[in-house]
Coordinates of C-alpha atoms and ligand atoms in Angstrom, one line a residue:
M1 CA 55.1 52.8 170.6
K2 CA 53.9 51.9 174.2
N3 CA 56.6 50.1 176.2
T4 CA 55.2 46.9 177.9
V5 CA 56.4 43.9 180.3
L6 CA 55.2 42.2 176.9
T7 CA 56.8 44.1 174.4
F8 CA 59.5 44.1 176.6
R9 CA 59.7 39.8 176.3
E10 CA 58.7 40.2 172.5
A11 CA 62.3 42.8 171.9
K12 CA 64.1 39.4 173.0
G13 CA 66.9 38.7 170.0
R14 CA 64.9 41.0 168.0
E15 CA 65.9 44.4 169.2
K16 CA 68.1 46.1 171.2
L17 CA 66.4 47.3 174.1
V18 CA 67.4 50.8 176.0
M19 CA 67.0 52.0 179.4
L20 CA 68.2 55.1 181.3
T21 CA 68.0 56.1 184.6
A22 CA 65.8 58.3 185.4
Y23 CA 64.3 60.7 188.6
D24 CA 62.9 64.0 187.9
F25 CA 59.6 65.2 185.2
S26 CA 61.5 67.2 183.1
T27 CA 64.8 64.7 182.5
A28 CA 62.5 61.7 181.9
K29 CA 60.1 63.8 179.1
I30 CA 63.6 64.3 177.2
M31 CA 63.9 60.5 177.3
D32 CA 60.6 59.8 177.1
R33 CA 60.9 61.4 173.5
A34 CA 63.5 60.5 172.4
G35 CA 63.0 56.6 172.4
V36 CA 64.2 55.3 175.2
N37 CA 62.2 52.0 176.4
A38 CA 62.3 52.3 180.1
L39 CA 62.7 54.7 182.7
L40 CA 64.7 53.4 185.5
V41 CA 63.8 54.8 188.7
G42 CA 67.1 53.9 189.8
D43 CA 67.8 53.6 193.7
S44 CA 70.8 55.1 192.8
L45 CA 69.1 58.5 193.1
G46 CA 71.1 58.3 196.8
N47 CA 73.8 59.2 194.9
V48 CA 74.0 61.2 192.3
M49 CA 70.4 63.2 193.8
L50 CA 71.3 63.3 197.3
G51 CA 74.6 62.8 197.6
H52 CA 74.9 59.6 199.9
K53 CA 77.9 57.5 199.0
N54 CA 75.8 54.4 198.7
T55 CA 72.0 53.4 198.0
L56 CA 71.4 52.0 201.2
S57 CA 69.9 54.9 203.2
V58 CA 67.4 55.8 200.2
T59 CA 64.1 55.2 201.1
L60 CA 60.2 54.1 199.9
E61 CA 59.2 57.4 200.3
D62 CA 62.5 58.9 198.4
M63 CA 61.7 56.4 195.5
L64 CA 57.5 56.9 195.5
R65 CA 58.3 61.1 195.0
H66 CA 60.8 60.4 192.5
C67 CA 58.3 57.9 190.6
A68 CA 55.6 59.7 190.4
A69 CA 57.3 62.2 189.0
V70 CA 58.6 60.2 186.0
A71 CA 55.8 58.3 185.5
R72 CA 53.9 61.5 185.0
A73 CA 56.5 62.3 182.0
S74 CA 56.1 59.4 180.5
E75 CA 54.4 58.7 177.7
N76 CA 55.7 55.4 175.8
A77 CA 58.2 54.1 178.0
L78 CA 58.1 51.8 180.7
V79 CA 58.9 53.4 184.4
V80 CA 60.6 50.5 187.0
C81 CA 61.1 51.6 189.7
D82 CA 63.7 50.0 192.8
L83 CA 62.5 48.4 195.7
P84 CA 65.0 50.1 198.3
F85 CA 67.1 48.1 200.8
M86 CA 64.9 48.5 203.7
S87 CA 61.8 48.1 201.8
Y88 CA 61.9 44.1 200.4
R89 CA 64.7 42.2 202.9
V90 CA 62.8 41.9 206.2
S91 CA 59.8 39.9 205.1
R92 CA 57.7 38.9 202.3
E93 CA 54.9 40.7 203.7
E94 CA 56.5 44.4 203.5
A95 CA 58.2 43.2 200.4
M96 CA 54.4 43.4 198.6
R97 CA 53.3 46.7 200.4
S98 CA 56.1 48.2 198.9
G99 CA 55.5 47.2 195.5
M100 CA 52.2 48.0 195.5
R101 CA 53.1 51.2 196.9
L102 CA 55.4 51.7 193.9
L103 CA 52.8 50.8 191.7
A104 CA 49.7 52.0 193.5
E105 CA 51.7 55.7 194.6
G106 CA 54.7 55.9 192.5
M107 CA 53.1 54.6 189.2
A108 CA 55.3 52.4 188.5
Q109 CA 54.7 49.5 185.7
A110 CA 57.1 47.4 187.4
V111 CA 59.6 47.3 190.4
K112 CA 63.0 45.9 190.0
L113 CA 64.6 44.4 193.1
E114 CA 68.4 43.2 194.2
G115 CA 69.4 39.6 194.7
G116 CA 69.4 36.2 192.8
A117 CA 67.9 32.8 193.7
D118 CA 68.0 33.7 198.1
F119 CA 64.9 36.7 196.4
C120 CA 62.7 33.9 194.5
P121 CA 60.4 33.3 196.7
V122 CA 59.9 37.5 196.8
V123 CA 59.8 37.6 193.3
R124 CA 57.1 34.9 193.1
E125 CA 55.1 36.7 195.3
L126 CA 55.0 40.0 193.7
T127 CA 54.6 38.6 190.0
K128 CA 51.8 36.5 191.8
A129 CA 50.0 39.8 192.8
S130 CA 50.5 41.3 189.3
I131 CA 53.5 43.4 190.6
P132 CA 55.7 42.6 187.6
V133 CA 59.7 42.2 188.6
M134 CA 63.1 43.0 187.2
G135 CA 65.8 41.0 188.8
H136 CA 69.4 42.5 189.1
I137 CA 71.9 40.6 189.3
G138 CA 75.6 40.9 189.4
L139 CA 77.1 44.1 191.3
T140 CA 74.9 44.4 193.1
P141 CA 74.4 48.1 194.8
Q142 CA 73.2 47.4 198.0
S143 CA 75.4 44.8 198.8
V144 CA 78.5 47.0 198.5
H145 CA 79.2 45.9 202.3
A146 CA 79.1 42.2 202.1
M147 CA 81.1 42.3 198.2
G148 CA 83.1 44.9 199.6
G149 CA 82.8 47.9 197.6
F150 CA 82.2 48.1 194.3
R151 CA 83.9 45.4 191.7
L152 CA 84.1 43.2 189.0
Q153 CA 82.1 40.2 189.5
G154 CA 81.7 36.8 188.2
K155 CA 85.4 36.8 187.7
T156 CA 86.1 33.2 188.6
L157 CA 84.5 29.9 187.2
T158 CA 82.3 29.5 190.4
Q159 CA 80.9 33.0 190.9
A160 CA 80.4 33.2 187.2
Q161 CA 78.1 30.0 188.1
I162 CA 76.5 31.2 190.5
I163 CA 75.4 34.3 189.0
L164 CA 74.2 31.8 186.2
D165 CA 72.0 29.5 188.3
D166 CA 70.4 32.9 189.8
A167 CA 69.8 34.6 185.8
R168 CA 67.6 30.8 185.6
A169 CA 66.2 31.0 189.4
L170 CA 64.6 34.7 189.1
E171 CA 63.6 33.5 184.8
E172 CA 62.1 30.7 186.7
A173 CA 60.2 32.7 189.6
G174 CA 59.2 34.8 186.7
A175 CA 60.9 37.8 186.5
F176 CA 60.1 39.7 183.4
A177 CA 63.7 40.9 182.8
L178 CA 67.1 41.1 184.8
V179 CA 69.6 44.2 184.7
L180 CA 73.5 42.0 184.6
E181 CA 75.5 44.4 186.2
C182 CA 79.6 44.6 186.3
V183 CA 80.6 40.8 185.0
P184 CA 82.9 39.9 182.2
A185 CA 81.3 40.4 179.1
V186 CA 81.8 36.4 178.3
L187 CA 79.6 35.8 181.0
G188 CA 77.3 38.6 179.8
Q189 CA 76.8 36.8 176.6
R190 CA 76.4 33.6 177.6
I191 CA 73.8 34.4 180.4
T192 CA 71.9 36.5 177.4
R193 CA 71.8 33.2 176.0
E194 CA 70.7 30.8 178.7
V195 CA 67.5 32.5 179.6
G196 CA 64.5 33.5 177.6
I197 CA 63.9 36.9 179.5
P198 CA 65.6 40.2 177.8
V199 CA 69.4 40.5 179.9
I200 CA 69.8 44.7 180.1
G201 CA 73.3 45.5 180.8
I202 CA 75.4 47.6 182.5
G203 CA 79.5 47.2 182.3
A204 CA 78.7 43.4 181.0
G205 CA 79.2 43.8 177.4
P206 CA 77.8 44.1 173.8
G207 CA 76.2 40.7 174.0
C208 CA 73.4 41.8 176.2
D209 CA 69.9 42.4 175.3
G210 CA 70.1 45.7 176.5
Q211 CA 72.1 48.5 178.0
V212 CA 70.9 50.8 180.6
L213 CA 73.4 53.6 182.0
V214 CA 73.0 56.5 184.9
W215 CA 71.8 59.0 183.0
Q216 CA 74.6 61.7 184.7
D217 CA 77.4 59.3 183.5
M218 CA 76.4 59.2 180.5
L219 CA 75.9 62.9 180.3
G220 CA 79.7 63.4 182.0
L221 CA 78.3 64.3 185.3
T222 CA 80.1 62.6 187.2
D223 CA 83.5 62.4 188.5
N224 CA 85.3 59.2 187.9
P225 CA 83.0 57.5 186.2
A226 CA 83.3 53.5 186.4
K227 CA 85.0 52.1 183.1
F228 CA 81.7 50.8 181.6
V229 CA 80.4 54.2 181.5
K230 CA 80.8 55.8 177.9
V231 CA 80.3 59.9 178.3
F232 CA 77.9 60.9 175.0
S233 CA 77.6 64.5 175.6
E234 CA 80.4 66.1 177.5
M235 CA 76.8 68.2 179.5
G236 CA 78.4 68.7 183.2
Q237 CA 81.1 71.3 181.5
A238 CA 78.2 72.8 179.3
M239 CA 76.3 73.2 182.2
A240 CA 79.8 74.4 184.4
A241 CA 80.4 77.1 181.6
A242 CA 76.5 78.3 181.5
F243 CA 76.2 79.0 185.0
A244 CA 79.4 80.9 185.0
A245 CA 78.2 82.7 182.4
Y246 CA 75.1 83.4 184.6
A247 CA 77.2 84.5 186.9
G248 CA 79.1 86.9 185.2
E249 CA 76.2 88.5 183.9
V250 CA 74.8 89.2 186.7
R251 CA 77.8 90.6 188.7
A252 CA 78.3 93.0 185.5
G253 CA 74.9 94.0 185.6
V254 CA 74.6 92.4 181.7
F255 CA 71.9 90.4 182.4
P256 CA 68.7 90.7 183.1
G257 CA 69.0 93.4 179.8
M258 CA 65.3 95.5 178.8
E259 CA 64.3 92.2 176.8
N260 CA 64.4 89.7 179.5
S261 CA 62.9 92.6 182.3
Y262 CA 58.6 93.8 182.0
G263 CA 58.8 97.4 180.4
A264 CA 56.7 99.7 182.0
L265 CA 53.8 101.3 180.4
D266 CA 55.4 104.8 180.6
E267 CA 57.0 106.6 183.6
A268 CA 54.2 108.8 184.2
D269 CA 52.1 106.1 185.4
F270 CA 53.8 105.8 188.5
E271 CA 54.7 109.6 189.4
G272 CA 52.2 108.8 192.3
L273 CA 54.6 106.4 193.5
R274 CA 55.5 107.2 197.4
Ligands
KIV301 O1 70.0 51.9 190.7 C1 70.4 52.3 189.6 O2 70.0 53.2 188.8 C2 70.1 51.0 188.8 C3 71.1 51.0 187.5 C4 72.6 51.0 188.3 C5 71.0 49.9 186.8 O3 70.3 49.7 189.3

């Protein structure tokens, strides 16, 4: 079944929503065929694809290229693309232009942006312009310097209240769903109960309406993953073993054998070669 912002809203309270990050055509195709509800072209591509320490230097052009690749692979999953740091914070006009480009050129079906009540004017404007918005609150990696690092958010009553108020404000501004990152599980459950839009958790406990993970984390490709990550398959180890086996066979002259080679018609056919 084709996932849309409408099926997302309807899923609330009925079925858990499954989202994974995706950055390229081949991986996105596997996820789409596995029945993942949404593919998030996250600006985490700055970390896992480009090797940056944080997401701040990811550009709109980076997002457009990767989003279009994912969109070409997706038949049923909703494609959501992050607005990168530099693309929506300077002015609402810039946010509009960036959102429009992600839909028109990146072929995203929705955009995601980090921030709470302060960003509601942008969310309202994008939504009015038919650009569906997924909010992102709790730990917001684009604010790494303001937060003093990547750490659990909403630990005190005051902080938790701000995050809950942000969730309510984003719903009111028109966001169709929220990502809630790295908060105590009780807060995840409370926010999920309080808002009428789906809350997709990452490190926000089991009470959320759905979950999202970065695929390199859940397939064991990440060194020292966060506590909230579960490794579902040690693909990193499997890949390392396969690369080593390939290197060994090439060096030993075992690969390629004739079964992986194109046989000559007959040696005599090549006698004329000089
Ligand atoms: O960029 C990203 O991958 C994200 C997820 C962590 C939710 O925003």
